[in-house]
Coordinates of C-alpha atoms in Angstrom, one line a residue:
X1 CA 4.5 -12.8 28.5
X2 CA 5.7 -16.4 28.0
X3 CA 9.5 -15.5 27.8
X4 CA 10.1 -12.7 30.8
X5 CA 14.1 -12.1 29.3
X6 CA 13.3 -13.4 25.8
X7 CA 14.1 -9.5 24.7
X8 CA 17.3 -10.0 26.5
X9 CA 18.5 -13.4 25.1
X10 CA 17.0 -13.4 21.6
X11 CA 18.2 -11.3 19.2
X12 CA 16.0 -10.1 16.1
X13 CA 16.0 -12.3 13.2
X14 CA 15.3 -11.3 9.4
X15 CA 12.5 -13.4 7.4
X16 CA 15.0 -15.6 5.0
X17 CA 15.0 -14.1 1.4
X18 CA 16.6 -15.4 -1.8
X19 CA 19.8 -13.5 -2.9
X20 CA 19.5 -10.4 -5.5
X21 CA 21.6 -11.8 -8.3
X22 CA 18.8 -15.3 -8.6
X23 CA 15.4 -13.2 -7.7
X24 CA 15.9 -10.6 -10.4
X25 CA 15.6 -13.1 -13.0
X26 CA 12.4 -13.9 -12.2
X27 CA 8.6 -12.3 -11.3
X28 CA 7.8 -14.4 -8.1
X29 CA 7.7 -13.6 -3.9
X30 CA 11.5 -14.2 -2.8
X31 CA 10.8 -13.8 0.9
X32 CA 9.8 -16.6 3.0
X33 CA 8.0 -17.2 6.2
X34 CA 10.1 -17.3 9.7
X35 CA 10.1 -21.0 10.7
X36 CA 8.5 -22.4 13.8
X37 CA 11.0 -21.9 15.5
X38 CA 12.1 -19.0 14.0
X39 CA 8.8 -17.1 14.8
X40 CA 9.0 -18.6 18.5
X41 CA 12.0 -16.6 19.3
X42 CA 10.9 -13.8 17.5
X43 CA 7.2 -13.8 19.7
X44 CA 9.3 -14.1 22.7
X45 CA 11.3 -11.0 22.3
X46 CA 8.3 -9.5 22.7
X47 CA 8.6 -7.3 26.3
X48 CA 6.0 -7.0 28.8
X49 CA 6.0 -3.2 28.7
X50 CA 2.9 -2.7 29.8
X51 CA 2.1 0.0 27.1
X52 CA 2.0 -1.4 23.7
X53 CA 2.9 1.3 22.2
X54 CA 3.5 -1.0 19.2
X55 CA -0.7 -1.8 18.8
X56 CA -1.1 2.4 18.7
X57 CA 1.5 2.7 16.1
X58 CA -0.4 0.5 13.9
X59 CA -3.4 1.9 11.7
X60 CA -5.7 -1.0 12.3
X61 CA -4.6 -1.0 16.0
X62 CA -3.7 -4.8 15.7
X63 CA -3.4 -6.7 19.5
X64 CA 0.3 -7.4 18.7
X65 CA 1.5 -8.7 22.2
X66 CA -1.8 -10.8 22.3
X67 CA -0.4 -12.8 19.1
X68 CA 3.3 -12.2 19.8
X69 CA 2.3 -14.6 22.9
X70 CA 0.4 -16.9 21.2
X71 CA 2.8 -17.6 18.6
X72 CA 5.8 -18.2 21.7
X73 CA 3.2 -20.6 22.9
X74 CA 3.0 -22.0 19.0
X75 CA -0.8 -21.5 19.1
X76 CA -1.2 -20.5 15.8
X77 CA -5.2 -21.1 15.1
X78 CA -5.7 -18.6 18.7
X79 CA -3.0 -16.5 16.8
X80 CA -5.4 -16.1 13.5
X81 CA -7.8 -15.8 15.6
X82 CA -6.4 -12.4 17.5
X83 CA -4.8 -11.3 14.0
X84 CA -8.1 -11.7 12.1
X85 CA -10.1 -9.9 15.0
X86 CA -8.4 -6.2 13.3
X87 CA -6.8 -7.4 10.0
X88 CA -9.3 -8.3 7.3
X89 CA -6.0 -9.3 5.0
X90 CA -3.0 -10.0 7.1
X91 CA -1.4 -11.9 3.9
X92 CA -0.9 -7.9 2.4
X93 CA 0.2 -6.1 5.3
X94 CA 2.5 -9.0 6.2
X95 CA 4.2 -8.8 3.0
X96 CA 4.2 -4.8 1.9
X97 CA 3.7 -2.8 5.1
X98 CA 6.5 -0.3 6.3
X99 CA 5.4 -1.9 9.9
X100 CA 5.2 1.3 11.2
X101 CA 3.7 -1.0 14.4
X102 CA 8.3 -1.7 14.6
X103 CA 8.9 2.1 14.9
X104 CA 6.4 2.1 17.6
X105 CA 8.0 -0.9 19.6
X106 CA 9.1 -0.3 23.2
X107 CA 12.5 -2.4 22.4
X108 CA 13.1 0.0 19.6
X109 CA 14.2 2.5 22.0
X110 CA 17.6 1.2 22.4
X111 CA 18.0 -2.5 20.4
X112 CA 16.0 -3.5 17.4
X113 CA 12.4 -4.0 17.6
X114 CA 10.4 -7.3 17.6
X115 CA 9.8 -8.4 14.2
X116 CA 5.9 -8.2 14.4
X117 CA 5.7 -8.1 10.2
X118 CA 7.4 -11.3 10.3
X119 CA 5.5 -13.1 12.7
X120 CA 2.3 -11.8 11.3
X121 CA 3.1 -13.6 7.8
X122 CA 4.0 -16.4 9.2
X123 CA 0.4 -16.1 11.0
X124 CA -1.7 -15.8 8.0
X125 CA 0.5 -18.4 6.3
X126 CA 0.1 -21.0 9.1
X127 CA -3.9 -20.3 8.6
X128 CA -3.7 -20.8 4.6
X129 CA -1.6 -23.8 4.8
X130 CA -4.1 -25.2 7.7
X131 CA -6.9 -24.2 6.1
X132 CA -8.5 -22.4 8.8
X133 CA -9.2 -19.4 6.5
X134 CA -12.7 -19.7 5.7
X135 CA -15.8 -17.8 4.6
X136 CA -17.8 -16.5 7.2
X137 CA -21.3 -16.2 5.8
X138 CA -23.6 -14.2 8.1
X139 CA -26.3 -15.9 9.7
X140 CA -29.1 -13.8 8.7
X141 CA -29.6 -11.3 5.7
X142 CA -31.0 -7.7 6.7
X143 CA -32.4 -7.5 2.9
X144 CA -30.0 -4.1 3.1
X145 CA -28.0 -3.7 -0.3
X146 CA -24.5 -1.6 -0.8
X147 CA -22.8 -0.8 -3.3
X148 CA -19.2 -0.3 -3.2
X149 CA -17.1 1.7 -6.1
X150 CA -13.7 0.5 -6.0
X151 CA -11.6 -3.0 -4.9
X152 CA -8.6 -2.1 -3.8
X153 CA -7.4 -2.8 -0.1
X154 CA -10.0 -0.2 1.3
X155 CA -13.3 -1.3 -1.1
X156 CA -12.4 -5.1 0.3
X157 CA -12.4 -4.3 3.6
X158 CA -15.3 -2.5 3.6
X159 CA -16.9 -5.0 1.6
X160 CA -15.9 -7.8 3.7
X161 CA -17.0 -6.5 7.1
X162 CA -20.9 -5.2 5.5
X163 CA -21.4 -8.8 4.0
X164 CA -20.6 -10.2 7.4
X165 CA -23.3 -8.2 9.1
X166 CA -25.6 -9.0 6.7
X167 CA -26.1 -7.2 4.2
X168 CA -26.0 -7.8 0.0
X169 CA -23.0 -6.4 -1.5
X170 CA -21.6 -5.3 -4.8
X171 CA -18.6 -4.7 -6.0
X172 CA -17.6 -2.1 -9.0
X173 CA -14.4 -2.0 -10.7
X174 CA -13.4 -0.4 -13.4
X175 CA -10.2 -2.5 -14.5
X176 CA -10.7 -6.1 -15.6
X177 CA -9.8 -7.6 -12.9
X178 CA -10.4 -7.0 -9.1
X179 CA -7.7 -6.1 -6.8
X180 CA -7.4 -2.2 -7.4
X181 CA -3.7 -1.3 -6.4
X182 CA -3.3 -4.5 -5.1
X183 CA -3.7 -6.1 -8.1
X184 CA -1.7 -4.0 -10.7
X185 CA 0.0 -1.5 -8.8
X186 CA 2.3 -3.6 -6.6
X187 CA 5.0 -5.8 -8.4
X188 CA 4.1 -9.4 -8.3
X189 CA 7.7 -10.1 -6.6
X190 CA 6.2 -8.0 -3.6
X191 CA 2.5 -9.6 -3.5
X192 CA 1.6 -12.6 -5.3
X193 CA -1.9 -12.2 -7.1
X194 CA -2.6 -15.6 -5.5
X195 CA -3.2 -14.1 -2.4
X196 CA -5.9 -12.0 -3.9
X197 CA -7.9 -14.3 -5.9
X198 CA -8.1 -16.7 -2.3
X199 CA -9.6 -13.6 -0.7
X200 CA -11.9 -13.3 -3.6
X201 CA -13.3 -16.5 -3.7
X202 CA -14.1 -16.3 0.0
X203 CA -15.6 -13.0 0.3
X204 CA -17.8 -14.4 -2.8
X205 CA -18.6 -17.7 -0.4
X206 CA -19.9 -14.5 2.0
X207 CA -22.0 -13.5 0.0
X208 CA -20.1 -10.4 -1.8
X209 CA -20.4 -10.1 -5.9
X210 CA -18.0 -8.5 -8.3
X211 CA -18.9 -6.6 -10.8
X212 CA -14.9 -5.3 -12.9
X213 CA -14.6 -4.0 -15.8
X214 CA -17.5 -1.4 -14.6
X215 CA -17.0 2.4 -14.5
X216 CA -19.4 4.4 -12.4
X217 CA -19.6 7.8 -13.1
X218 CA -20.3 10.1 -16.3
X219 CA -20.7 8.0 -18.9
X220 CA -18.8 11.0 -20.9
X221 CA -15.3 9.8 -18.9
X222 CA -15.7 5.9 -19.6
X223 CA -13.4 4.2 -21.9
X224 CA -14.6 2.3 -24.5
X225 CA -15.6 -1.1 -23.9
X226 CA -17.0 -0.6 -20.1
X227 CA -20.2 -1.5 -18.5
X228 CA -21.1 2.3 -17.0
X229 CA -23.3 2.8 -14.0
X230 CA -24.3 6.4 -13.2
X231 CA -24.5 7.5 -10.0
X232 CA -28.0 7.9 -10.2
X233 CA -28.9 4.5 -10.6
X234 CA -26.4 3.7 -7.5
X235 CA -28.6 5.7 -5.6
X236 CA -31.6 4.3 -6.7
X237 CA -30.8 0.4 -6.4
X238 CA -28.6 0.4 -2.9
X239 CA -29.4 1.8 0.3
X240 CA -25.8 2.8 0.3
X241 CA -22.8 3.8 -1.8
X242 CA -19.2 4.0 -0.5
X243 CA -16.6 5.5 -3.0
X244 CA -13.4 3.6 -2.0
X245 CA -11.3 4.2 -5.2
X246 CA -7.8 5.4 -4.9
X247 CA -5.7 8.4 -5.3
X248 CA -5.0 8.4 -8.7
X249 CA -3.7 11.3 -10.3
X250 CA -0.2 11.0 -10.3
X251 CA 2.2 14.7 -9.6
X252 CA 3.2 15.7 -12.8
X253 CA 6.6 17.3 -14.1
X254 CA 5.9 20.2 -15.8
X255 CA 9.6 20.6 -17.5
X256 CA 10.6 21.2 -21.4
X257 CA 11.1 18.0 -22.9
X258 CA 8.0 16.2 -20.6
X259 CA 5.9 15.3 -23.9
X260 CA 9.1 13.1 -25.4
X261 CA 8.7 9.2 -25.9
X262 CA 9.7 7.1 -23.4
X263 CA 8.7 9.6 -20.5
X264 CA 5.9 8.4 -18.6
X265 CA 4.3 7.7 -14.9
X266 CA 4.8 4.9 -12.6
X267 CA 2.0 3.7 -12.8
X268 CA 1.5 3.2 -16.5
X269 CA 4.7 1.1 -16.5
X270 CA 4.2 -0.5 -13.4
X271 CA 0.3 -1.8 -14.5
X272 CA 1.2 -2.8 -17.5
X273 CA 3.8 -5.5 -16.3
X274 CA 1.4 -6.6 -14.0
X275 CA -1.1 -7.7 -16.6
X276 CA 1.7 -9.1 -18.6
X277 CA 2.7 -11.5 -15.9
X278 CA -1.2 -12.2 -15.6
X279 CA -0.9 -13.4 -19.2
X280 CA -1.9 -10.0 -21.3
X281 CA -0.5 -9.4 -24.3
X282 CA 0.4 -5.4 -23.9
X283 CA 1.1 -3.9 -27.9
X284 CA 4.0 -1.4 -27.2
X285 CA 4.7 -2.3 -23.6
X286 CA 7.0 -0.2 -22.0
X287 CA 9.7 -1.8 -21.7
X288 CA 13.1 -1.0 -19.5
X289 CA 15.1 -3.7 -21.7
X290 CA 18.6 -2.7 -22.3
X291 CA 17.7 1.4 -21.4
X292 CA 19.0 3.5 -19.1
X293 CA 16.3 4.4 -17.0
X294 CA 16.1 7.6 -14.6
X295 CA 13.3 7.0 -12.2
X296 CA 12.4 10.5 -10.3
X297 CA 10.9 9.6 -7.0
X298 CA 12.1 8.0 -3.5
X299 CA 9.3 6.1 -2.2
X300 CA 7.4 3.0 -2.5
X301 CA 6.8 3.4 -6.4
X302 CA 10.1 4.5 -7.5
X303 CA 11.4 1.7 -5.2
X304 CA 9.1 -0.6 -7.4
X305 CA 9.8 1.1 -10.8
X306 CA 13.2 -0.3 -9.8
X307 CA 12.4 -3.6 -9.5
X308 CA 11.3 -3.7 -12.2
X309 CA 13.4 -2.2 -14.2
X310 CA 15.9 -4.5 -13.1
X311 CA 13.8 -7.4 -14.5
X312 CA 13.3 -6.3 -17.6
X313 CA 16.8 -6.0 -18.2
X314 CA 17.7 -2.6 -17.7
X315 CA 21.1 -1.1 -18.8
X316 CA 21.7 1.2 -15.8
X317 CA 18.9 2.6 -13.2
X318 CA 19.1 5.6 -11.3
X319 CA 16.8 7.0 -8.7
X320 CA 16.3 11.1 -7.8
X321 CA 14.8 11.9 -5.1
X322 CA 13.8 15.8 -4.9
X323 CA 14.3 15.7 -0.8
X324 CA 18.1 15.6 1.0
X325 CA 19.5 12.8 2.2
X326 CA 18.1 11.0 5.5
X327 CA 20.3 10.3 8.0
X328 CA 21.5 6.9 8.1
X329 CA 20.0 6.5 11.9
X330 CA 17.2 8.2 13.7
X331 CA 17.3 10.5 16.6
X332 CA 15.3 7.8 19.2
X333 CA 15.0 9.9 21.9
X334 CA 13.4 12.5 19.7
X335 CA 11.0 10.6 17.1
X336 CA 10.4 7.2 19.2
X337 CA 7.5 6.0 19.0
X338 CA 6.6 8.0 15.8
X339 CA 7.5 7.2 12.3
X340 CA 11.1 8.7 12.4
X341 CA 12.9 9.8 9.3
X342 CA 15.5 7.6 8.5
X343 CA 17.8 6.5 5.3
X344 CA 15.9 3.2 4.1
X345 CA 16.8 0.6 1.2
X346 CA 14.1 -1.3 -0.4
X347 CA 14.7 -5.0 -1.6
X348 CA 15.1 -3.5 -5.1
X349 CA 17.1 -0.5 -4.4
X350 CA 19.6 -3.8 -2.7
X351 CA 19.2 -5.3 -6.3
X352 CA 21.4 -2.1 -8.0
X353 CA 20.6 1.2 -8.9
X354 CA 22.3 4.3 -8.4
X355 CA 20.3 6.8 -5.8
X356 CA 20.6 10.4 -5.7
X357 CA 19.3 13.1 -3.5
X358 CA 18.4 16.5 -3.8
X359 CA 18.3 16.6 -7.6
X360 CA 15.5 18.4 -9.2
X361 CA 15.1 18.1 -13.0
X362 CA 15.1 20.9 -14.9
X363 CA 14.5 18.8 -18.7
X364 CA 14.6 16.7 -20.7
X365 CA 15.9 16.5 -24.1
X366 CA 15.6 14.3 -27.0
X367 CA 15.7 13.9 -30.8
X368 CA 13.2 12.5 -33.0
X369 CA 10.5 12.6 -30.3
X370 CA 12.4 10.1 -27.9
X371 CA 13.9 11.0 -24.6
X372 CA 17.7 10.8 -24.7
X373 CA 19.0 12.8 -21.8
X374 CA 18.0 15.0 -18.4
X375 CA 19.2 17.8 -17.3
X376 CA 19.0 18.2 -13.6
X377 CA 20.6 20.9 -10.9
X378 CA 21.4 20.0 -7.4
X379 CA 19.3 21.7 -4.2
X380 CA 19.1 22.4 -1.2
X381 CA 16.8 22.4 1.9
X382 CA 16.8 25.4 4.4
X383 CA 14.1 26.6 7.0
X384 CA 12.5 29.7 6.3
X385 CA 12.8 32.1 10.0
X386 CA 9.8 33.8 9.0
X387 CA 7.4 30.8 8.8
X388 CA 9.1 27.8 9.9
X389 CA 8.8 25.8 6.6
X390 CA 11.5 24.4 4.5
X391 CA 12.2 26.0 1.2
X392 CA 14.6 25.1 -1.7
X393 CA 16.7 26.8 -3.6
X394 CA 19.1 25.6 -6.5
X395 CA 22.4 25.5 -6.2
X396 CA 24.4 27.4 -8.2
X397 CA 27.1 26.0 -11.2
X398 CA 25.7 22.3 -9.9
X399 CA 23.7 21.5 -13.1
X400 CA 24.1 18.2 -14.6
X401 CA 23.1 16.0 -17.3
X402 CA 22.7 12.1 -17.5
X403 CA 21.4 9.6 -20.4
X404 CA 17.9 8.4 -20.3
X405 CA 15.7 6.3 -22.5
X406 CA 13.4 5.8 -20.4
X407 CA 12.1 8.6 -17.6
X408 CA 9.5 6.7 -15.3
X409 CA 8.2 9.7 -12.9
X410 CA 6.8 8.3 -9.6
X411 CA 6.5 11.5 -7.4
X412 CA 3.2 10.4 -5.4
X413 CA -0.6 11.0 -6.0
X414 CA -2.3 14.3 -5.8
X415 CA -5.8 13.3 -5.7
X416 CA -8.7 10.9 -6.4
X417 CA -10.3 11.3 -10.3
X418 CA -11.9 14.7 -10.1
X419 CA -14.1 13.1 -12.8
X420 CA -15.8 10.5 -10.2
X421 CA -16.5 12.5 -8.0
X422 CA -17.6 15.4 -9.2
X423 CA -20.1 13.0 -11.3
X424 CA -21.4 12.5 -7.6
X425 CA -21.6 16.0 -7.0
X426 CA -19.7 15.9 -3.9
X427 CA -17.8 18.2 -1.9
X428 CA -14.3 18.0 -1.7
X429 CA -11.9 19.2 0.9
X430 CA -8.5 21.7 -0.1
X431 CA -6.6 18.8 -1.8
X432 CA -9.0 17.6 -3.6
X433 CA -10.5 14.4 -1.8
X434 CA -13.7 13.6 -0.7
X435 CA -14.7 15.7 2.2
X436 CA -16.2 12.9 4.9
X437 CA -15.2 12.6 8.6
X438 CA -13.4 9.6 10.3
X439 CA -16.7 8.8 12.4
X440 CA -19.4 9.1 9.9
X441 CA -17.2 9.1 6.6
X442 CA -20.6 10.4 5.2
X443 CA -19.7 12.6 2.3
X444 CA -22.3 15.7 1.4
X445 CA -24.4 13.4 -0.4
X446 CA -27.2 11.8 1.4
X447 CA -26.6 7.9 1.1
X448 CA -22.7 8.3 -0.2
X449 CA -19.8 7.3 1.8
X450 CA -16.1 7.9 1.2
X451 CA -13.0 5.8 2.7
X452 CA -9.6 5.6 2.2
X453 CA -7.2 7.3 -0.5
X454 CA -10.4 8.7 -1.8
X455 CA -11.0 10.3 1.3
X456 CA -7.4 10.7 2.6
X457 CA -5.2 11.1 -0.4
X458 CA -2.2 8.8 -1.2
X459 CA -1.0 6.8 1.9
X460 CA -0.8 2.9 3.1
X461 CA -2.4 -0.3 2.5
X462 CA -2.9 -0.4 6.1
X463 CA -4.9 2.6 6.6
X464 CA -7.1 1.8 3.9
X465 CA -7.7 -1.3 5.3
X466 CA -8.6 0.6 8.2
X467 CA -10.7 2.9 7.1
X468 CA -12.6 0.5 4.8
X469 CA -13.4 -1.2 8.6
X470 CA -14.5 1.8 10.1
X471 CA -16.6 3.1 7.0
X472 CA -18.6 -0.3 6.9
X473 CA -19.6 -0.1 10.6
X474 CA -20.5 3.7 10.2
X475 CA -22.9 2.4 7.2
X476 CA -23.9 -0.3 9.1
X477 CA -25.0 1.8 11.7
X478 CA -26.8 4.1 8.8
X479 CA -28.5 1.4 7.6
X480 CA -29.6 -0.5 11.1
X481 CA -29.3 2.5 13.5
X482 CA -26.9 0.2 15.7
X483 CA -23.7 -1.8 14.5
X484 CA -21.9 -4.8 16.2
X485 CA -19.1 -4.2 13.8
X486 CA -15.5 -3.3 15.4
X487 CA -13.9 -0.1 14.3

């Protein structure tokens, strides 16, 4: 490496962010890119450990000591260069990844790891700003055409990599605008929709067309207003599909009081903001404005049902999460270099709310048809001796109630729309998702190709940016009977 003792004399430094009490009264990205210098230390922290444990630990397997280096040597365009080689859109992981690539880092065992997420926006940024981000039109057309359902993290990819090697490709989305979860799910503080509509216009440069505001399926399950393309006439007119939509029937809560006012999913709320920053006008817009919200969930959505909250001028927010309490540090020497299970605090959570674990709600109550109040008991988490699993049980006398006016419930995503795929006819695995392989991800249909949350359930942008990679260079080899195209 360029700095031998760099992890010795450098300690870790934070990407600069604007303070909690100024970003919350606004919509925009309040993180900024490490300066040169700044991302110079950081790449020379970087050990020579001779197993990067750190390029295993992430999903698209990025060469992170390769760029580390490059960036201590402040060779950014070599730098893009490496990053680009296993990251179709560095600009998203770099922003909203859990960096699970950190967890994996040799220094983690005993300091605190490189801070590869940093240096990799400050990458991608260097490459925008330079304009060395350009399309990459392939150099001959195989007169091969593919259609791809879906445009979220996993449909790009995929989209990206096929019109690279060739081949015509189009785009279906059913929302108005493409981006999938990128594009309405995540809170425009997190990812900017800027960084979506750049990738847009070059993938269309490469040849790639959109087609939004499209639903593909039974015409039966279409709302009004949609262009609808069956699944026959996919079949007919490509030489391949791939169904790269995501997981997107929420986990319900199937308490009294569920059908109130003013009790709804994450995603309802969280969407609809999105489109009003993007200039919609929303009739009836959920709105958090001067209510106390509940928001039952932990993870990445509640976090970002927070957020927003926050900005929409909530009274008071409060966050249950159904799990115990993490600890506030994890055992190293028993989780290192996996994922470990930690106590985390998302930017938003830092903004203010209240957080809670172990609660389960038990319902909700309400007068007039509107949400005032849930009722909630306190749990517990023990292992079963007979088969090893955790099991809960309520505590007794530890019930509780708390004001609501607004109950957002963001407890993760079951499954993909049965409706979709069963239009398809395809086989499905126990939970519900498409049942394709990670070397084929050929579904039960001849021609029909699954990737992502639709094939793995709910999980990260970075893994469906993965598997929409590996899913274009299984179809590439379907189509040619050989692929150049990098897993």
């Amino acid at each position: 490496m360029g700095k031998i003792t760099g992890f010795i004399e450098f300690e870790r430094v934070s990407e600069p962010h604007e303070a909690p009490l100024h970003r919350v009264k606004h919509w925009k990205e309040f993180v900024q890119s490490l300066s040169d210098d700044q991302a110079k230390v950081q790449g020379a922290r970087c050990m020579d450990c001779g197993i990067p444990f750190c390029t295993t630990g992430c999903p698209v397997n990025n060469i992170i000591p390769d760029w580390n280096d490059l960036v201590y040597r402040q060779d950014w365009r070599a730098a893009l260069d490496t990053l680009h080689s296993t990251n179709n859109f560095p600009e998203f992981t770099g922003r909203i990844c859990p960096a699970p690539c950190e967890a994996a880092c040799t220094l983690n065992i005993n300091n605190d790891p490189v801070g590869i997420k940093s240096i990799e926006h400050a990458i991608i940024d260097h490459g925008w700003l330079n304009g060395w981000v350009q399309p990459q039109p392939p150099s001959r057309k195989t007169g091969k055409k593919v259609a791809v359902v879906g445009s979220g993290p996993a449909g790009l990819a995929c989209a990206q990599q096929l019109a690279r090697a060739g081949h015509a490709v189009a785009v279906f989305e059913k929302s108005d605008r493409v981006g999938g979860l990128l594009r309405y799910g995540i809170p425009d503080f997190k990812l900017s929709k800027s960084h979506i509509d750049r990738r847009l216009a070059q993938m269309e440069a490469e040849g790639v067309e959109f087609y939004p505001s499209t639903y593909v399926g039974d015409p039966a399950h279409a709302a009004d207003g949609l262009t609808v393309r069956t699944p026959a006439s996919l079949r007919e007119e490509f030489d391949a599909v791939v169904l790269a939509g995501g997981s997107e029937t929420p986990r319900d809560l199937p308490v009294p009081g569920r059908e109130l006012q003013g009790v709804h999913f994450a995603m309802e709320f969280l969407t609809q903001q999105n489109r009003a920053n993007a200039g919609a006008r929303i009739p009836g817009q959920i709105s958090a404005k001067d209510k106390h919200v509940i928001v039952i969930g932990g993870g990445d959505t509640g976090s970002d049902c927070v957020g927003t909250s926050i900005r929409q001028g909530a009274a008071s927010v409060t966050q249950f999460e159904l799990m115990p309490r993490p600890p506030e540090a994890e055992d190293k020497d028993l989780t290192w270099p996996y994922w470990p299970l930690k106590l985390r605090t998302s930017s938003s959570q830092e903004e203010g709310c209240d957080r809670d674990w172990a609660v389960s709600t038990v319902a909700l109550e309400g007068a007039d048809g509107k949400v005032q109040k849930l009722a909630a008991t306190r749990v517990e988490w023990k292992r079963d001796p007979a088969t090893g699993q955790m099991k809960m049980r309520e505590l007794k006398d530890s019930g509780f109630e708390m004001k609501a006016d607004l109950v957002l419930l963001a407890m993760g995503f079951v499954a993909p729309v049965k409706a979709v795929l069963a239009s398809f006819e395809i086989e499905t695995d126990a939970r519900g998702n498409a049942l394709a392989d990670t070397e084929r991800y050929a579904t039960s249909v001849d021609k029909v190709f699954a990737a992502g949350d639709m094939r793995r359930g709910q999980s990260l942008v970075v893994w469906a940016i993965r598997e929409g990679r590996q899913c274009a260079r299984a179809v590439d080899e379907f189509l040619m009977g050989s692929s150049t195209l990098p897993r």
